[in-house]
PDB file of C-alpha atoms in Angstrom:
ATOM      1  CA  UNK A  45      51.409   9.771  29.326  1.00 68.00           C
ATOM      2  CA  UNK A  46      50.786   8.875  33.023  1.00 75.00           C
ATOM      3  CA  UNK A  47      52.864   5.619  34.124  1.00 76.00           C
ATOM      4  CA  UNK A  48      51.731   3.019  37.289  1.00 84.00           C
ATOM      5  CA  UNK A  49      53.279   3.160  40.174  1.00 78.00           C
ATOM      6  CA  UNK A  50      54.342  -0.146  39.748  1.00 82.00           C
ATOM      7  CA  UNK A  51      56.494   0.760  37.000  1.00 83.00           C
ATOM      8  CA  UNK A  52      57.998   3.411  38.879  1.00 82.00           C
ATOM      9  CA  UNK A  53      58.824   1.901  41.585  1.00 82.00           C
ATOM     10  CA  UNK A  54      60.555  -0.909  39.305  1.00 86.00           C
ATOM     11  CA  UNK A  55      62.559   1.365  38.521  1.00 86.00           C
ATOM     12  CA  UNK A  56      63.832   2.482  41.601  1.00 86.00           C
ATOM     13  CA  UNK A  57      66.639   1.687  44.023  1.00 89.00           C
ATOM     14  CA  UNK A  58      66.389  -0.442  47.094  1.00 88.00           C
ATOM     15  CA  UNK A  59      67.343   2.715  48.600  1.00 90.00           C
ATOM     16  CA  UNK A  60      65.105   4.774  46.847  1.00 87.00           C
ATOM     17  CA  UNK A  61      62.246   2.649  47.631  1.00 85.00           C
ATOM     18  CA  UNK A  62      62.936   2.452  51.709  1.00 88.00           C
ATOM     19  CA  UNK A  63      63.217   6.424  51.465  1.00 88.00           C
ATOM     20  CA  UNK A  64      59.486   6.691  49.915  1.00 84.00           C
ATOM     21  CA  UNK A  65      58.447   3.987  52.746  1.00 83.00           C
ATOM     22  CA  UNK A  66      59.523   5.767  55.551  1.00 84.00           C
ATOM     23  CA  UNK A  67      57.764   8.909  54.119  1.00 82.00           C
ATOM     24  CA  UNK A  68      54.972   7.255  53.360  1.00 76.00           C
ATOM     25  CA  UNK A  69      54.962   6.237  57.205  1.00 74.00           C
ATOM     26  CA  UNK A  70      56.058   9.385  58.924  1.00 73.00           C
ATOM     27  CA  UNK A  71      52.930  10.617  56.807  1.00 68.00           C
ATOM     28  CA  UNK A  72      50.388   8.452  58.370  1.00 66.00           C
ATOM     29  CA  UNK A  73      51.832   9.133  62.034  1.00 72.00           C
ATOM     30  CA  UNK A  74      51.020  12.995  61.102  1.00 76.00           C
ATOM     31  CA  UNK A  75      47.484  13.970  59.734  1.00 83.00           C
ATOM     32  CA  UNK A  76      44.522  15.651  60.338  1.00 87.00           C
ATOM     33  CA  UNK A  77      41.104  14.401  60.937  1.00 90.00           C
ATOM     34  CA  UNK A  78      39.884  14.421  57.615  1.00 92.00           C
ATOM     35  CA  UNK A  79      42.838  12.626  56.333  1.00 89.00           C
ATOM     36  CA  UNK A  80      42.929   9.697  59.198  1.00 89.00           C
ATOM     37  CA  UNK A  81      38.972   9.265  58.241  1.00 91.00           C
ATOM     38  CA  UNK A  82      39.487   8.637  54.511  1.00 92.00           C
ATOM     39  CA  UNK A  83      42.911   6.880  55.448  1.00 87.00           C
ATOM     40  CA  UNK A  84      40.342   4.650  57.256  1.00 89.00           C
ATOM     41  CA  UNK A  85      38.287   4.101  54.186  1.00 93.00           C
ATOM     42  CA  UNK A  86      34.770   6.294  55.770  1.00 94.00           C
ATOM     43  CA  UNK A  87      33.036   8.993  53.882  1.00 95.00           C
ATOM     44  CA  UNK A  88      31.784  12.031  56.705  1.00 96.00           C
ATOM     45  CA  UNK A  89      28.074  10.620  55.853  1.00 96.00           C
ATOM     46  CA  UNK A  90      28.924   6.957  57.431  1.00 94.00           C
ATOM     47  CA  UNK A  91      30.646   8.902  60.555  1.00 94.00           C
ATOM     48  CA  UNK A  92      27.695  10.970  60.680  1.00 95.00           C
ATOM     49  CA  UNK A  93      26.050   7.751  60.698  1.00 95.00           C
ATOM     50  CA  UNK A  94      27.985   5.911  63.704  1.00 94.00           C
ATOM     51  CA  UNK A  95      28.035   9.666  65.485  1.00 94.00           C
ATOM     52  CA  UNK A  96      23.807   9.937  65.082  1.00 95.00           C
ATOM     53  CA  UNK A  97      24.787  13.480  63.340  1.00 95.00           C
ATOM     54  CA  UNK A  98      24.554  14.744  60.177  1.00 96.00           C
ATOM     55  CA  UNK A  99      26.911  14.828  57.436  1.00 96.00           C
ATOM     56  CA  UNK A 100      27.730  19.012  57.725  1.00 96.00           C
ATOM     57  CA  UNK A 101      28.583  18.372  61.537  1.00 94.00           C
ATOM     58  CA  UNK A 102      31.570  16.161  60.596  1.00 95.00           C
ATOM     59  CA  UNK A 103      32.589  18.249  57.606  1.00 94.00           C
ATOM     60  CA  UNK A 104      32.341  21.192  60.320  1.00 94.00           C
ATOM     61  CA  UNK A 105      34.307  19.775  63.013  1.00 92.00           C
ATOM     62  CA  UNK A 106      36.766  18.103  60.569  1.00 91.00           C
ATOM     63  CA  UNK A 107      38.094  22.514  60.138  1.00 89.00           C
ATOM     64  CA  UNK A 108      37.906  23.308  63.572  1.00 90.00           C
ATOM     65  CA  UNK A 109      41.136  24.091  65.424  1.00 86.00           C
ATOM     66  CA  UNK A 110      39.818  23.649  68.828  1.00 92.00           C
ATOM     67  CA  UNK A 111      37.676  21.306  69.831  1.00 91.00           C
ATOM     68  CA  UNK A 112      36.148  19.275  73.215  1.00 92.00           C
ATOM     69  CA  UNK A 113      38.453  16.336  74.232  1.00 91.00           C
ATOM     70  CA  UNK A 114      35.094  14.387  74.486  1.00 90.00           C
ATOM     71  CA  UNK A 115      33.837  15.284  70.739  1.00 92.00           C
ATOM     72  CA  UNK A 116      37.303  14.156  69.383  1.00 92.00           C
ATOM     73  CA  UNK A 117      37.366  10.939  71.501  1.00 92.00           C
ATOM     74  CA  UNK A 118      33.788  10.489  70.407  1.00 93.00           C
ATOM     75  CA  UNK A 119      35.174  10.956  66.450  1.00 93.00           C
ATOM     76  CA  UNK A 120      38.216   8.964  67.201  1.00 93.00           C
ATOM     77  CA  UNK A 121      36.438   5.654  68.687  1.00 94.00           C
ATOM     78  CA  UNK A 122      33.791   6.026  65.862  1.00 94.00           C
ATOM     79  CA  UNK A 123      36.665   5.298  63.220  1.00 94.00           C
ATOM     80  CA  UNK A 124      37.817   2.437  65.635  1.00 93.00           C
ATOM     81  CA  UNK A 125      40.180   3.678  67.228  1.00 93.00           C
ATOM     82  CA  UNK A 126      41.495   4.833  71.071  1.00 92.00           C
ATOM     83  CA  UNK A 127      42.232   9.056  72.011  1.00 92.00           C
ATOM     84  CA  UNK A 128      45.836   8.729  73.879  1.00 90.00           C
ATOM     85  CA  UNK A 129      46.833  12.267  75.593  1.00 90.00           C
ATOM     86  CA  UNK A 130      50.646  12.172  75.690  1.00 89.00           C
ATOM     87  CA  UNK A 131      52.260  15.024  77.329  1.00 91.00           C
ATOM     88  CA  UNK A 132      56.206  15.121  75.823  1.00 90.00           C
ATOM     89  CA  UNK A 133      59.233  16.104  77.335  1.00 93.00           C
ATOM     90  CA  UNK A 134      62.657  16.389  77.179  1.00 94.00           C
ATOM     91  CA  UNK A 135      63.161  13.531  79.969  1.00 94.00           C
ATOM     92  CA  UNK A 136      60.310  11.502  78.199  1.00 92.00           C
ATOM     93  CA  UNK A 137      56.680  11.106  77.427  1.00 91.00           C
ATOM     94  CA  UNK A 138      53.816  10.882  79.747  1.00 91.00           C
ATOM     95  CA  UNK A 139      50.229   9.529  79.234  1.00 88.00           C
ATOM     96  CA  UNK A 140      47.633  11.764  80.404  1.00 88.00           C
ATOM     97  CA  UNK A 141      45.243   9.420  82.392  1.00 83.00           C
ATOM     98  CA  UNK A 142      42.746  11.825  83.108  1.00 77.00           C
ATOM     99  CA  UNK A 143      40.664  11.665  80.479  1.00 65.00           C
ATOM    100  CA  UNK A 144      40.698   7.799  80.723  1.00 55.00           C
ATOM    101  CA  UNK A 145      38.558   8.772  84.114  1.00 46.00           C
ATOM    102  CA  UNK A 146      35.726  11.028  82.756  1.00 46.00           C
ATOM    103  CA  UNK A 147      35.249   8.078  80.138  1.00 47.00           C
ATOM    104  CA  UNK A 148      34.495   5.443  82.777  1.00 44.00           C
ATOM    105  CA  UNK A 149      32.513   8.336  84.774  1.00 44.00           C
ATOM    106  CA  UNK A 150      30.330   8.815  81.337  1.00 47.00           C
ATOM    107  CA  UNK A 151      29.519   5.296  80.664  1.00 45.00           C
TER     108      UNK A 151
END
């Protein structure tokens, strides 16, 4: 018989219980697209929708492995959010401004 989570996690340790929280958040900093977009509660017809594309486009580009930096800004900002390019190092991380540029340039 299934159990809820509730119960579960009643029955776990404090420790337990910050292990499966910091899982739970190294998760979300790590997905792919179709993950992030259910994560953010939208089904690939109501992207379509904000994108003025049909549904099989975003259930196409959703698999790709490569992809334009514009057309995954363009899917990013349509789920609300902001494409960072962040270039790491060993010395320490630096943002790609760039592609901040061709935005203003295309507006």
């Amino acid at each position: 018989m299934a159990k809820k989570f509730s119960e579960l996690e009643a029955a776990m340790t404090p420790a337990s219980i910050a292990r499966s929280d910091a899982q739970f958040n190294a998760l979300l900093k790590d997905m792919p697209l179709h993950e992030l977009r259910r994560a953010r509660g939208l089904s690939q017809k109501n992207l379509a929708d904000v994108l003025h594309v049909g549904q099989p486009a975003i259930a196409k580009l959703e698999h790709r492995t490569d992809m334009y930096i514009s057309t995954l800004r363009s899917h990013i900002e349509a789920m609300g959010g902001v494409l960072e390019i962040v270039a790491r190092f060993p010395e320490g991380s630096v943002n790609i401004q760039n592609f901040g540029a061709l935005q203003a340039t295309e507006a």
